[in-house]
Each structure stands twice: as structure tokens, then as C-alpha cells.
mmCIF file of C-alpha atoms and ligand atoms in Angstrom:
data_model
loop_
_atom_site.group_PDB
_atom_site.id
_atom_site.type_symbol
_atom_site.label_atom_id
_atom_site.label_comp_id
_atom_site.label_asym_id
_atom_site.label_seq_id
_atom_site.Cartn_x
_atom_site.Cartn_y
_atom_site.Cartn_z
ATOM 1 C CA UNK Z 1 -11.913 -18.327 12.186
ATOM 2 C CA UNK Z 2 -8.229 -17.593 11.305
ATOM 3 C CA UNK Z 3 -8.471 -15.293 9.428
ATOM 4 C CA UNK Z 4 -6.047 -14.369 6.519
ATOM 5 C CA UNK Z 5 -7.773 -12.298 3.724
ATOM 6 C CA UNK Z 6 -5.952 -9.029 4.605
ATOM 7 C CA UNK Z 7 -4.468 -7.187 6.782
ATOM 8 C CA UNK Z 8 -7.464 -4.448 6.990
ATOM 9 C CA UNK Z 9 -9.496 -7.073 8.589
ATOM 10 C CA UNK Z 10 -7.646 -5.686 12.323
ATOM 11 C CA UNK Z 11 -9.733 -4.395 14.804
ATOM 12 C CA UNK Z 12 -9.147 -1.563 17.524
ATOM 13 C CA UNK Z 13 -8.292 -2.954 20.948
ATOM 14 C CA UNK Z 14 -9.705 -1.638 23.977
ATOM 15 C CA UNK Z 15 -7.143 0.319 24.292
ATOM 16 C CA UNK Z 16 -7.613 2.135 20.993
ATOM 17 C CA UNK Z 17 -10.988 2.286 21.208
ATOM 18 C CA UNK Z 18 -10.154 4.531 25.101
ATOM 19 C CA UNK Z 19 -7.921 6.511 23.066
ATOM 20 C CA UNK Z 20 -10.513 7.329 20.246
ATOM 21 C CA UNK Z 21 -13.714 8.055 22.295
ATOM 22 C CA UNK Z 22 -11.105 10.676 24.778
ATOM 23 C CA UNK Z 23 -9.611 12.126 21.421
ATOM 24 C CA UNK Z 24 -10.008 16.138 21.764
ATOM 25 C CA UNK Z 25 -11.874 17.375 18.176
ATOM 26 C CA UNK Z 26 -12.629 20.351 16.343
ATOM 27 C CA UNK Z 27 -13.916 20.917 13.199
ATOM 28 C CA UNK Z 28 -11.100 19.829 10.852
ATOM 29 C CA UNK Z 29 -12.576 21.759 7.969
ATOM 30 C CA UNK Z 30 -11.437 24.695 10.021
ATOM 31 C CA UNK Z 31 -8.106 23.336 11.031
ATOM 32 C CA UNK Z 32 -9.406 23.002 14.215
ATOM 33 C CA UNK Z 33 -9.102 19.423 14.864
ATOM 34 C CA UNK Z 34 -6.436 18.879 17.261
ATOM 35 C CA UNK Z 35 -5.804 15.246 17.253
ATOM 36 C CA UNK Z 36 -5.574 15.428 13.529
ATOM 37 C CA UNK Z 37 -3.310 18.496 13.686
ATOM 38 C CA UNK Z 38 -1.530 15.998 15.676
ATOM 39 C CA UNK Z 39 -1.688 13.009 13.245
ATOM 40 C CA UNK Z 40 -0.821 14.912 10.497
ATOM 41 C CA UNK Z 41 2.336 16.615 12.132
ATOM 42 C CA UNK Z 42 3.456 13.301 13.434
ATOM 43 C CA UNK Z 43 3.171 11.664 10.094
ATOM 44 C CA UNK Z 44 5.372 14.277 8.178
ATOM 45 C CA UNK Z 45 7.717 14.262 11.015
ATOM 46 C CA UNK Z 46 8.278 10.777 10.787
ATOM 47 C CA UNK Z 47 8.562 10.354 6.802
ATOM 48 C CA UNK Z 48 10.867 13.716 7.213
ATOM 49 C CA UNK Z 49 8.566 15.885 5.145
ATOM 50 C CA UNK Z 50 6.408 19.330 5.229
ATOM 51 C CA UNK Z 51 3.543 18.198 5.945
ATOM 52 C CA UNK Z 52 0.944 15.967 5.457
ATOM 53 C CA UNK Z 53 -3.080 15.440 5.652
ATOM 54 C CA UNK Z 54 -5.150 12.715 6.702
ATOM 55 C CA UNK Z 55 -8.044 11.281 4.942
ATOM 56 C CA UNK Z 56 -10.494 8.340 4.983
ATOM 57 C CA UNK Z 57 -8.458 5.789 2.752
ATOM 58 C CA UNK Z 58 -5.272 4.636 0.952
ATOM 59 C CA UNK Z 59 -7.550 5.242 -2.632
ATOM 60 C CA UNK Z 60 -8.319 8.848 -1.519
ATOM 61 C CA UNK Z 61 -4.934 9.595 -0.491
ATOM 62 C CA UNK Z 62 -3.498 7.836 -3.988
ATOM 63 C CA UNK Z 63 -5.907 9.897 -6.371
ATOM 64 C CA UNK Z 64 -5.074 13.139 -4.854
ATOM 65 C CA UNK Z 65 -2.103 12.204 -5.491
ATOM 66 C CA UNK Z 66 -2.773 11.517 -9.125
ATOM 67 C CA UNK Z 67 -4.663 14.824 -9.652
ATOM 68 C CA UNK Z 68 -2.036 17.295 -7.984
ATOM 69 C CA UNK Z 69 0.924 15.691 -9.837
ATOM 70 C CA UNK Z 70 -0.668 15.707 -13.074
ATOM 71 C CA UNK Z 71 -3.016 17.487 -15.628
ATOM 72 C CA UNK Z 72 -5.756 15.919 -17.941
ATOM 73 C CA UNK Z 73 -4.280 14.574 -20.435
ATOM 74 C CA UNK Z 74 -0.701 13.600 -18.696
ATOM 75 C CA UNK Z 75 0.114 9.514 -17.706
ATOM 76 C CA UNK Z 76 0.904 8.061 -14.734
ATOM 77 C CA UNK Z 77 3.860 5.926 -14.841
ATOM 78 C CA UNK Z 78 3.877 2.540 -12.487
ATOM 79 C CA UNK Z 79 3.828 -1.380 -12.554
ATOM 80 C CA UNK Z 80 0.669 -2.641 -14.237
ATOM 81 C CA UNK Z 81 -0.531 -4.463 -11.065
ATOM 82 C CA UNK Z 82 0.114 -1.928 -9.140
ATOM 83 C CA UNK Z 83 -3.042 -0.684 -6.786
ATOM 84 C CA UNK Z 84 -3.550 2.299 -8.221
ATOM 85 C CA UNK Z 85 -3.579 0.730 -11.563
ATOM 86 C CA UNK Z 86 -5.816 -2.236 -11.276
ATOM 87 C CA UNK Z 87 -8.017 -1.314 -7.709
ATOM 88 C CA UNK Z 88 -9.280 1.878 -7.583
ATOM 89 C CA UNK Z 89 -11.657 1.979 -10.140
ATOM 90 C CA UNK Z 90 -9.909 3.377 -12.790
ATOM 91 C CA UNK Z 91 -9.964 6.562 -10.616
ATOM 92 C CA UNK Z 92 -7.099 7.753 -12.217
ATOM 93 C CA UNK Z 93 -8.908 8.453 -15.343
ATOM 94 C CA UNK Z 94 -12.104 9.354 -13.906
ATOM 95 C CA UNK Z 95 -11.363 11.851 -11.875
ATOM 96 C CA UNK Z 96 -7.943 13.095 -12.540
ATOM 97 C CA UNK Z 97 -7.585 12.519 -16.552
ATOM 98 C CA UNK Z 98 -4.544 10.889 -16.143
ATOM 99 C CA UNK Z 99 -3.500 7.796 -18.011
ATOM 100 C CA UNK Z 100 -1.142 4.799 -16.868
ATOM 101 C CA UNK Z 101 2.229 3.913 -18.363
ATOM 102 C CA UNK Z 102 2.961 0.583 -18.132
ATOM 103 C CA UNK Z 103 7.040 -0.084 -16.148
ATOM 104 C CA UNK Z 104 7.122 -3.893 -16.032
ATOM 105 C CA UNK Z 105 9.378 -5.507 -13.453
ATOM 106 C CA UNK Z 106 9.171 -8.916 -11.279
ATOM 107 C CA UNK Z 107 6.982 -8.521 -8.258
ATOM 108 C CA UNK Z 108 6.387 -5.151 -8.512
ATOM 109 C CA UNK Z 109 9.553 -3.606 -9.058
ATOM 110 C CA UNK Z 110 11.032 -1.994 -12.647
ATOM 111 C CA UNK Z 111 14.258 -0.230 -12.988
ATOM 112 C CA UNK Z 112 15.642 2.906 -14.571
ATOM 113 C CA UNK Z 113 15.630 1.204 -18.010
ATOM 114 C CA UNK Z 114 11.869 0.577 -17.713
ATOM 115 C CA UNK Z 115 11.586 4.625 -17.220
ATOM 116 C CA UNK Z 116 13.814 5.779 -19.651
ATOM 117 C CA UNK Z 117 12.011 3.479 -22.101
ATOM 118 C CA UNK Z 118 8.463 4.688 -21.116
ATOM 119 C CA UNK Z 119 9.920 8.508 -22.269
ATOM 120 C CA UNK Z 120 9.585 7.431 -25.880
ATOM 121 C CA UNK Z 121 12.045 8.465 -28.894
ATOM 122 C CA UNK Z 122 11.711 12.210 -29.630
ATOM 123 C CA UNK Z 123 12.465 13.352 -33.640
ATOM 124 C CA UNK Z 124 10.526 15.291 -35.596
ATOM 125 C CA UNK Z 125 8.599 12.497 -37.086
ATOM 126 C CA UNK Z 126 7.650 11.976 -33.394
ATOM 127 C CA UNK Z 127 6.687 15.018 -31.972
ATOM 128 C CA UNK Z 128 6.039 14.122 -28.248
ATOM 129 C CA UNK Z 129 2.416 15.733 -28.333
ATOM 130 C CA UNK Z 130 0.947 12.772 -30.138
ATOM 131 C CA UNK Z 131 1.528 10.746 -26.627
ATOM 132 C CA UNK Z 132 0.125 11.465 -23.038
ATOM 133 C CA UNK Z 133 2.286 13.555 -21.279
ATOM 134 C CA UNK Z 134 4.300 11.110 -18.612
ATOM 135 C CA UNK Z 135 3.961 12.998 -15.350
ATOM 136 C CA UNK Z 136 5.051 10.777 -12.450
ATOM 137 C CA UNK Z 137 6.580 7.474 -11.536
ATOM 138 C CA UNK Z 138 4.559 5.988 -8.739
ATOM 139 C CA UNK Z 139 6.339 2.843 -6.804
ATOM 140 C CA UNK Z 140 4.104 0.658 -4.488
ATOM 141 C CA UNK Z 141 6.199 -0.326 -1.640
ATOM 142 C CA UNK Z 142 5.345 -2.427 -0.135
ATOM 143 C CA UNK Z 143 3.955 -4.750 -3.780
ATOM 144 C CA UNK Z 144 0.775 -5.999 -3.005
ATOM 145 C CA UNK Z 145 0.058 -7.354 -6.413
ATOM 146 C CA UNK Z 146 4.036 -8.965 -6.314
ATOM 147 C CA UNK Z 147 3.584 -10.608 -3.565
ATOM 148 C CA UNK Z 148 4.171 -8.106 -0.365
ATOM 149 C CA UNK Z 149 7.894 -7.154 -1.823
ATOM 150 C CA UNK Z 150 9.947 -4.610 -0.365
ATOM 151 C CA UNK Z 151 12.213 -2.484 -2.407
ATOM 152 C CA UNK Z 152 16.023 -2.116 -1.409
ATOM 153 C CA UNK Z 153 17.242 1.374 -1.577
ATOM 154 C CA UNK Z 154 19.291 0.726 -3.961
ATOM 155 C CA UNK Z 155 16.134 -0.176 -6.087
ATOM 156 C CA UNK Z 156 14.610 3.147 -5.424
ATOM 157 C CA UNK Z 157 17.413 5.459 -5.337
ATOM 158 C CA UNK Z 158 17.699 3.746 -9.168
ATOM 159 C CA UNK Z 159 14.646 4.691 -10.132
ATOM 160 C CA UNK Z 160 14.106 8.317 -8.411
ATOM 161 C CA UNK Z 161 17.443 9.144 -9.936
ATOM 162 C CA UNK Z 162 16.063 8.319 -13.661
ATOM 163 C CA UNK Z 163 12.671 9.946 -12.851
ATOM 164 C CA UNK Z 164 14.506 13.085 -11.826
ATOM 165 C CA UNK Z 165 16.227 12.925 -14.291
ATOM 166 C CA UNK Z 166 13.907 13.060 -16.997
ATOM 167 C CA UNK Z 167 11.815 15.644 -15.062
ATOM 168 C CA UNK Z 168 9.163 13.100 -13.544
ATOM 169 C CA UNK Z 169 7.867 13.765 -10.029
ATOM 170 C CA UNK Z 170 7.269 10.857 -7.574
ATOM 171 C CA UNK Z 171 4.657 9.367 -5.651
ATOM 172 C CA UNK Z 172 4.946 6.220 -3.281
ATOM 173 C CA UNK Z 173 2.063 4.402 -2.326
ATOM 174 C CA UNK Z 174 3.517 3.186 1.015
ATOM 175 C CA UNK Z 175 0.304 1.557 1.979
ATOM 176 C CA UNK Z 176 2.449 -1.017 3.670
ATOM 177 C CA UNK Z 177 5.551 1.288 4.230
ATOM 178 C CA UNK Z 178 5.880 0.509 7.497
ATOM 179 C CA UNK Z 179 5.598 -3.652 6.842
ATOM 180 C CA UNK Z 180 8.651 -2.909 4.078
ATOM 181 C CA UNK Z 181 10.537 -1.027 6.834
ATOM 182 C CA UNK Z 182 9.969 -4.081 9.654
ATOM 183 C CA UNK Z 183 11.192 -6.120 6.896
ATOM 184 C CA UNK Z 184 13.976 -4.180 5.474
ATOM 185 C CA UNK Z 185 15.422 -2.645 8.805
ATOM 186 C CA UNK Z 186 15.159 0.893 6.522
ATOM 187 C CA UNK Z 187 14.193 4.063 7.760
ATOM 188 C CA UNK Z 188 11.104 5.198 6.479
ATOM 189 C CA UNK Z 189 12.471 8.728 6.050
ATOM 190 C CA UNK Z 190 15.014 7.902 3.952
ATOM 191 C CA UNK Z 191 13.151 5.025 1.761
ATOM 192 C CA UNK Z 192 10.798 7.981 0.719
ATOM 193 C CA UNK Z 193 13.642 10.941 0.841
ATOM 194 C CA UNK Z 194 13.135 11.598 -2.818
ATOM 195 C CA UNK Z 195 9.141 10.717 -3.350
ATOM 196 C CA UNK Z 196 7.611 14.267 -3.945
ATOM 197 C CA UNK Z 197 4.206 12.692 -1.977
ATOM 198 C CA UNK Z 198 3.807 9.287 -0.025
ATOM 199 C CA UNK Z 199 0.717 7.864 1.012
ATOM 200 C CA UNK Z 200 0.884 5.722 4.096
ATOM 201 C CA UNK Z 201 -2.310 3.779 5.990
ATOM 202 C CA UNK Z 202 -2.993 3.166 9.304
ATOM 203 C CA UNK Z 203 -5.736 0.694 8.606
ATOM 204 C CA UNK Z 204 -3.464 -1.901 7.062
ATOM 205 C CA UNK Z 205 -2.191 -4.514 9.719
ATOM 206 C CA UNK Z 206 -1.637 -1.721 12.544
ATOM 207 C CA UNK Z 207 -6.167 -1.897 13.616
ATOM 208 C CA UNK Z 208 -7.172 1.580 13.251
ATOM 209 C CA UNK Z 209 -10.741 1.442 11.800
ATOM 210 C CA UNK Z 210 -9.830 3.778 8.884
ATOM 211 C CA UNK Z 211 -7.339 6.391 7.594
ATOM 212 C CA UNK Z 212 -4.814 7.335 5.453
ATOM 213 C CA UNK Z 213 -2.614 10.365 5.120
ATOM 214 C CA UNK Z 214 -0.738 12.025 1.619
ATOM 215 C CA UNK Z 215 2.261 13.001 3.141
ATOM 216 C CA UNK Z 216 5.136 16.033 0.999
ATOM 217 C CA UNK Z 217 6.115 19.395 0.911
ATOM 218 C CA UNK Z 218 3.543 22.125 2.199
ATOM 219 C CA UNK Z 219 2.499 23.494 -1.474
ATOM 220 C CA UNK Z 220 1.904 19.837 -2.256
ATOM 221 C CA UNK Z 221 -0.826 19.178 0.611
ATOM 222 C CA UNK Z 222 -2.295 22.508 0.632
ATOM 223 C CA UNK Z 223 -3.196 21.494 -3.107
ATOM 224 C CA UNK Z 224 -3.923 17.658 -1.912
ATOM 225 C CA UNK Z 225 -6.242 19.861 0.636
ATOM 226 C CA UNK Z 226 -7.812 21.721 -2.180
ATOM 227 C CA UNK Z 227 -9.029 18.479 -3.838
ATOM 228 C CA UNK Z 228 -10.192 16.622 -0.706
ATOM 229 C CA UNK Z 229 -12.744 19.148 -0.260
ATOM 230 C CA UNK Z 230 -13.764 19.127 -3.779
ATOM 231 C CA UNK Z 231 -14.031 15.105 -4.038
ATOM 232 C CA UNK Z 232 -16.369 15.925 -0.894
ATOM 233 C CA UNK Z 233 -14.395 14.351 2.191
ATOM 234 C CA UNK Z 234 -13.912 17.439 3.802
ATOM 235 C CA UNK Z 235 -13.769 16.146 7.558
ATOM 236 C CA UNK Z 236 -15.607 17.918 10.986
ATOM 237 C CA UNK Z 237 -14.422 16.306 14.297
ATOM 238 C CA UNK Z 238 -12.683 13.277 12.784
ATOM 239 C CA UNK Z 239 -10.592 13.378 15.734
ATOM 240 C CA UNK Z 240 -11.903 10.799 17.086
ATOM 241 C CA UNK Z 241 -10.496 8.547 13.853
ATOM 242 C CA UNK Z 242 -7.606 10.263 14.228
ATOM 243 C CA UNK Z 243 -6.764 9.063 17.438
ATOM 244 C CA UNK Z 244 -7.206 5.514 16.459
ATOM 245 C CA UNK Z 245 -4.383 6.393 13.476
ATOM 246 C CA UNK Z 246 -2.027 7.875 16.211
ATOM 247 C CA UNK Z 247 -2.383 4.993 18.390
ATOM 248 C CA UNK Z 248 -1.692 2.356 15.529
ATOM 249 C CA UNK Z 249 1.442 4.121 14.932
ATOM 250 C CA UNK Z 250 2.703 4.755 18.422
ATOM 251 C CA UNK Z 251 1.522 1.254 19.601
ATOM 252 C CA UNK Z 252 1.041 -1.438 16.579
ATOM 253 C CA UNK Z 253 4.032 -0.617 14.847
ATOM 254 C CA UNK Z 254 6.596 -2.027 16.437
ATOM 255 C CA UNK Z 255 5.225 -5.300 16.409
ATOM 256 C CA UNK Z 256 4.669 -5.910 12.293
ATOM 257 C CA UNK Z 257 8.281 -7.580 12.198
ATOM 258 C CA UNK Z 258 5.869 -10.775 13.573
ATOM 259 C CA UNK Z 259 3.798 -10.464 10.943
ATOM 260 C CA UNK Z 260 6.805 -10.501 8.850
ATOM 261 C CA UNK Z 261 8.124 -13.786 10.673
ATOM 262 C CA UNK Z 262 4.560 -15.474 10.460
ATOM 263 C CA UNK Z 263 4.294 -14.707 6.882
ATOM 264 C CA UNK Z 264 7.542 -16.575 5.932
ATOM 265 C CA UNK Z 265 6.455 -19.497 8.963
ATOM 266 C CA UNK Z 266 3.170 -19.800 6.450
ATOM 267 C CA UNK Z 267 5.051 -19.664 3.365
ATOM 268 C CA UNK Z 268 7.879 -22.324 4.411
ATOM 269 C CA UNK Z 269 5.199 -24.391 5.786
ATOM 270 C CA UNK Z 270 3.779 -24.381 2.150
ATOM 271 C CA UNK Z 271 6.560 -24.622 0.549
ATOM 272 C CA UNK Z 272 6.488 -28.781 1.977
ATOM 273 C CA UNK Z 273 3.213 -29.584 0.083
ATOM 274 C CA UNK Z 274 3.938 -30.853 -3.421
ATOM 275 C CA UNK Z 275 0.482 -29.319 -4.886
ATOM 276 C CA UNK Z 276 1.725 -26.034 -3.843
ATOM 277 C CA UNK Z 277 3.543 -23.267 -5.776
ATOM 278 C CA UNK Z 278 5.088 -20.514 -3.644
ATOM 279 C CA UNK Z 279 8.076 -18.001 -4.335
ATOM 280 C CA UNK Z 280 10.272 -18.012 -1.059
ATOM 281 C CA UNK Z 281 12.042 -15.575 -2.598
ATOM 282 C CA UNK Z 282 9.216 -12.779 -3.254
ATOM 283 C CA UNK Z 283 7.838 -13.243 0.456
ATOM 284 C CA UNK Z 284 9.806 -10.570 2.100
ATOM 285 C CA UNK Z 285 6.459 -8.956 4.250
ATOM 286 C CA UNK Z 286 3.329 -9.887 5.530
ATOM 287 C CA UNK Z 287 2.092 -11.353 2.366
ATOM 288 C CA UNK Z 288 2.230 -14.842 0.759
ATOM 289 C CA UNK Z 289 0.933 -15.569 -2.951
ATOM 290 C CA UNK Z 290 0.829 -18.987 -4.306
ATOM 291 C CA UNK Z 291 -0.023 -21.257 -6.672
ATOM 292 C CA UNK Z 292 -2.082 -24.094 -6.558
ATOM 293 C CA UNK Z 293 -1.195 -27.457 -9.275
ATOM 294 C CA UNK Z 294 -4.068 -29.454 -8.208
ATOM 295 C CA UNK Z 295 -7.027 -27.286 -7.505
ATOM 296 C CA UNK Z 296 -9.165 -24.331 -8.941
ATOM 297 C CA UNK Z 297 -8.282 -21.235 -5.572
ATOM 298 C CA UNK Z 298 -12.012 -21.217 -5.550
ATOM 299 C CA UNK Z 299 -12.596 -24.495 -4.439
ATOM 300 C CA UNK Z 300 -9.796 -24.563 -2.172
ATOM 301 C CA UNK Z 301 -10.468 -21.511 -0.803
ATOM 302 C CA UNK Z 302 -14.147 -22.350 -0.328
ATOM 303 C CA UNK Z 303 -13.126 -25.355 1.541
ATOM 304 C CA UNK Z 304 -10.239 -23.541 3.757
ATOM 305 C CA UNK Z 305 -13.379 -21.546 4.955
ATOM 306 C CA UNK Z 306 -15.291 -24.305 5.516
ATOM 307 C CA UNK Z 307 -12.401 -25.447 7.925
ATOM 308 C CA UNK Z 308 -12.250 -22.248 9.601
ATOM 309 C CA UNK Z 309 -9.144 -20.346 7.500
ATOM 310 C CA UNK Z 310 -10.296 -17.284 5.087
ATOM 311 C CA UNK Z 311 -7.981 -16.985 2.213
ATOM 312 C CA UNK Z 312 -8.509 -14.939 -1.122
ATOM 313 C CA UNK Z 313 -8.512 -16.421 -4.203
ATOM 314 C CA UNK Z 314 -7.068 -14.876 -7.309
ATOM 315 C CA UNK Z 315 -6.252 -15.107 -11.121
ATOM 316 C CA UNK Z 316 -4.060 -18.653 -12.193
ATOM 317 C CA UNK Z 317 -5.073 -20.714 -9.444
ATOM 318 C CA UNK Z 318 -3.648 -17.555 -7.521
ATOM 319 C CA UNK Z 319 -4.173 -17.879 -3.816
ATOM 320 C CA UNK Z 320 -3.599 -14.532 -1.498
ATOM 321 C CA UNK Z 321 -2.846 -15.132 2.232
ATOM 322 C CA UNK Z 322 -1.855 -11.561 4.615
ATOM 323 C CA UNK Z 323 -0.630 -11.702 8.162
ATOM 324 C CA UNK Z 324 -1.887 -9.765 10.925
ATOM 325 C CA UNK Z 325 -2.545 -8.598 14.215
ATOM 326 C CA UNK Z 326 -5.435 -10.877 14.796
ATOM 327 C CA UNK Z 327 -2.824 -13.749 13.621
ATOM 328 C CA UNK Z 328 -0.758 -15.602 15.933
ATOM 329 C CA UNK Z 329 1.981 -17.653 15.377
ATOM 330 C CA UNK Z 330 -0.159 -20.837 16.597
ATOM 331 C CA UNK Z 331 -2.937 -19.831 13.919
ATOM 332 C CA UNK Z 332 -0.573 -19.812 11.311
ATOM 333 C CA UNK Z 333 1.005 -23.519 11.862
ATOM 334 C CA UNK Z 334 -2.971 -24.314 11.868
ATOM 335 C CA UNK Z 335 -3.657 -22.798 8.793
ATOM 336 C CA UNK Z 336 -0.777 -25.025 7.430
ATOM 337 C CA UNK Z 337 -2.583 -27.763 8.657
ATOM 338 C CA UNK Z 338 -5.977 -27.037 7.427
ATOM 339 C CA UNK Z 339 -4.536 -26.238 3.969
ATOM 340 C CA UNK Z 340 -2.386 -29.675 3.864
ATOM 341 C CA UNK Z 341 -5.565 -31.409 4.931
ATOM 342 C CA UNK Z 342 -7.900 -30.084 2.396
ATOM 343 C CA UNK Z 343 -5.313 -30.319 0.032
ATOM 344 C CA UNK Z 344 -4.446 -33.982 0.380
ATOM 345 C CA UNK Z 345 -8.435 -34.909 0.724
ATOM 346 C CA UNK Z 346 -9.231 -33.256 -2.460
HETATM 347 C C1 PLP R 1 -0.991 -1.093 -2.111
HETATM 348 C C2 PLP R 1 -2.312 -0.507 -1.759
HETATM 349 N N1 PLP R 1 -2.553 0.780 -2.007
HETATM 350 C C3 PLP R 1 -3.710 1.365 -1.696
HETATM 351 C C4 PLP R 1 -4.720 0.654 -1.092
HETATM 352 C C5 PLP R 1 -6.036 1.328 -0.830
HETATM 353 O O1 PLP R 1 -6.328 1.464 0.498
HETATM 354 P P1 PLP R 1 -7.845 1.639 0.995
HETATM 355 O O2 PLP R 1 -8.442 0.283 1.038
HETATM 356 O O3 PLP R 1 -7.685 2.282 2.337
HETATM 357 O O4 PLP R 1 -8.523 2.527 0.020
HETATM 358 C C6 PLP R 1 -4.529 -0.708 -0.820
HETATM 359 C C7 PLP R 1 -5.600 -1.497 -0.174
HETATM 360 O O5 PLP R 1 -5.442 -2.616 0.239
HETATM 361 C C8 PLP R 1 -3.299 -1.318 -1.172
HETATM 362 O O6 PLP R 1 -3.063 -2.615 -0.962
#
């Protein structure tokens, strides 16, 4: 089975797995964990903040986020498809209070105007406290929901400038940071310079089993602490997770500039079948979204599966293909083969 659902389908190699089960623990709860002291201080070090701490998933990590930027009452600013808009289960509101703003902008990404427009007109016939307060501007970079996009700088720097200059903190979820820095050739450090807290994963194309980490200044992650324990994912000797996370970034990293290669080796393979719809232009990671003009992306999907290739099948005849660790090169040009086949026999 090729398969090409996500990119947190990866598993641990062996030699993960050795690392995990020798990891050194403590109880974490305590501080005393000293593979996650590790994670943690290699994590800020590398995104060239404070500090940073590591919990069980990219949701976690995004709704602390949500709840130490704002109050109840205040709104979330980001692109409507955006993950933490449409896939955490309206945790946003539930647990943090917090409302989302709408910034509309092709695959994923709005500009400065979209954030100066979201600040409303102020007059006295408008008093501001008849809205929700807007708080922060969250960016998703990588965009799942566009298509695996990568913001430039230039895109960022655009929008962090207006943000900052309207008094808006930042958050990036960087879920896939590290797939937009294989693709872009950009330093992590300085594509999240002016991002008040990041969230990165390790569980996303690199094969750690689980893991996230909020990543910012030391006030910001004490208070990210402060919530963890409340929302009851305090961790004991978690090391051993830990380990997994440090090995996915020391060891799986380098090589996500293949997935990048076998996503656009999918994509231009696609890109010859006439019943296909696919954006060259939007594939810049380890994601491909397309369109299908001749079949529901049930059906097709359904019948991929049946020919050994897992896709996932979305909204508009909306198919979702991710690259991967556990995908080769030769398993993509098959999974070009399996989809022209089922294609062309209906
Ligand atoms: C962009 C983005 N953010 C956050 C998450 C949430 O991560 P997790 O599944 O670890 O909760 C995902 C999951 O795929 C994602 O794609």
C-alpha cells in the first residue's frame, strides 16, 4: 500500500525506536525530564527563541497558543481554512473564548490589506467595543488547506509589519515549518523572527510517533506551561517521546527536500491526465490538491485504495495527496499509474 493520506502516517525506524527506549527520563512535571529539557532547548535554539515546551500535538500546542495570546471575548485573526480554524474542533472557542477573523488570500496566504481591513473603521458611531477584540494574526506555514504553500519572506515580513503595527501579536502554526524551509531554502529562524509563538511538529513527515512543541519568549511558555497543566497534559517521563522528536529533527530533516521533489514528480505526472485539475503553481511542499472533472473523490479514491494507493478525498471533487518518508520516488510514478488507470477505466 502506497500510501499518501498524510504525512503523520511515518513510522519510527529502528533506529528511533533505539533512541527512544535508551532516552534518560524524569518526571517532566518537575522539570526533571532530561531528554525533554533537551528537546525543548534544542527547539528554541533552532527557531532563535527563549524557549519552548513540548507537548503531545500540533492542536495542543495551537490552542495554548490561542489562550495565552488572547482573552475571552478577543478574535483570532487567520485564513478561513486555516487548521486552527476549520480542524480543531472549534477549540478556539471552547476553550479559549476566542473568536476567528476571517484574512482571505489564495492558498493560504493574505496580505497587509487583509489585516488592516479586519481592524474595522473606528468613529464614534462605531465604538470598537461592539466587535471582538482582534488579538493575533496567526499564519499557517506551511498551508495545508492551500495546498502545502510556503510563504516568501517577503510575504511575512508584510504581514508581521501590519500586525505590529496595529498592536496584534503573532502566532505561526509551522506544523510543516521545516517542509516550507526544504522548499524555500529559508532559515527557520528568520521565517519566524517576528512570530511572538510558533508551533512546530515532529510527527508530520519527519516519523516521531507524536509531539509538538510552542516555541517564544520565556514569559510566553511559562504561561503556555500554566495552561498545559490545566487542559490536563501535564507529562511524567515523556522522555522517552521526546527522544523520538530529537531524533526526527537531527536525522529526518534533512531529507524532506525529497518529499518536496516527489510531491511536484506526483503533481507533474497529473498534470498529463486530461480529467485532472491540479495547480502547478500552489505545489511548492509535500502536498498536492487536485481536482477531479470526471469523477466524485469518493469513488476515485475508493478505487485508488482498491489498487493499493490511499488518497483523501475532500470538498469539490477535492482530492488530497502528502509525501513522505514511507514514499519513494518509485511509489510515486506508481501512484501516477494507478490513478491514470482508474481514471481512464472509469
Ligand atoms: C497545519 C496544521 N496545524 C496543526 C495540525 C495539528 O496537528 P496534530 O494532528 O498533531 O494535532 C495539523 C495536522 O495535520 C496541521 O496540518
Amino acid at each position: 500500500m502506497i500510501d499518501l493520506r498524510s504525512d503523520t502516517v511515518t513510522k519510527p525506524t529502528p533506529a528511533m525506536r533505539d533512541a527512544m527506549a535508551n532516552a534518560e527520563v524524569g518526571d517532566d512535571v518537575y522539570g526533571e525530564d532530561p531528554t525533554i529539557n533537551r528537546l525543548e532547548a534544542r527547539v528554541a535554539e533552532l527557531l532563535g527563541k527563549e524557549a519552548a515546551v513540548f507537548v503531545t500535538s500540533g492542536t495542543l500546542s495551537n490552542q495554548l497558543a490561542m489562550r495565552i495570546h488572547c482573552e475571552p471575548g478577543d478574535m483570532a485573526l487567520m485564513h478561513p481554512d486555516g487548521h486552527i480554524a476549520m480542524n480543531e474542533g472549534g477549540g478556539a472557542a471552547a476553550l479559549a473564548g476566542v473568536s476567528i477573523g476571517a484574512l482571505e488570500g489564495d492558498g493560504g496566504v493574505f496580505g497587509p490589506e487583509e489585516v488592516d481591513a479586519a481592524m474595522g473603521v473606528h468613529h464614534r458611531f462605531n465604538p470598537p467595543n461592539h466587535s471582538p477584540l482582534p488579538r493575533v494574526v496567526c499564519v499557517e506555514n506551511s498551508h495545508n488547506g492551500g495546498g502545502g504553500v510556503a510563504w516568501s519572506t517577503d510575504q511575512i515580513d508584510a504581514v508581521t509589519a501590519s500586525a505590529t503595527r496595529h498592536g496584534l501579536s503573532l502566532h505561526m502554526d509551522g506544523a510543516r515549518l521545516w517542509h516550507a524551509a526544504a522548499a524555500t531554502g529559508d532559515d527557520p529562524s528568520r521565517m519566524v523572527r517576528d512570530f511572538g509563538t510558533v508551533s512546530v511538529c515532529f510527527s508530520k513527515g519527519l516519523g516521531a510517533p507524536m509531539g509538538s512543541a510552542l516555541v517564544g519568549s520565556a514569559a510566553m511558555v511559562l504561561r503556555a506551561r500554566r495552561f498545559k497543566q490545566q487542559y490536563g497534559s501535564g507529562f511524567r517521563q515523556a522522555g522517552i517521546l521526546a527522544a523520538g522528536a530529537l531524533y526526527a529533527l537531527d536525522h529526518q530533516r534533512d531529507r524532506l527536500v525529497d518529499d518536496v521533489t516527489n510531491a511536484r514528480r506526483f503533481a507533474e505526472g497529473l498534470c498529463s491526465m486530461p480529467e485532472v485539475a491540479v495547480d502547478l503553481s500552489r505545489v511548492h511542499t509535500n502536498i498536492v490538491r487536485f481536482r477531479l472533472e470526471t469523477m466524485e473523490a469518493g469513488t476515485f479514491v475508493d478505487r485508488c485504495h482498491g489498487k493499493g494507493v490511499h488518497m483523501l478525498p475532500g470538498v469539490n471533487s477535492g482530492v488530497r495527496a502528502v509525501t513522505h518518508l514511507g514514499v519513494s520516488a518509485t511509489d510515486v510514478d506508481a501512484a501516477i499509474e494507478v490513478v491514470r488507470t482508474v481514471l481512464s477505466t472509469g
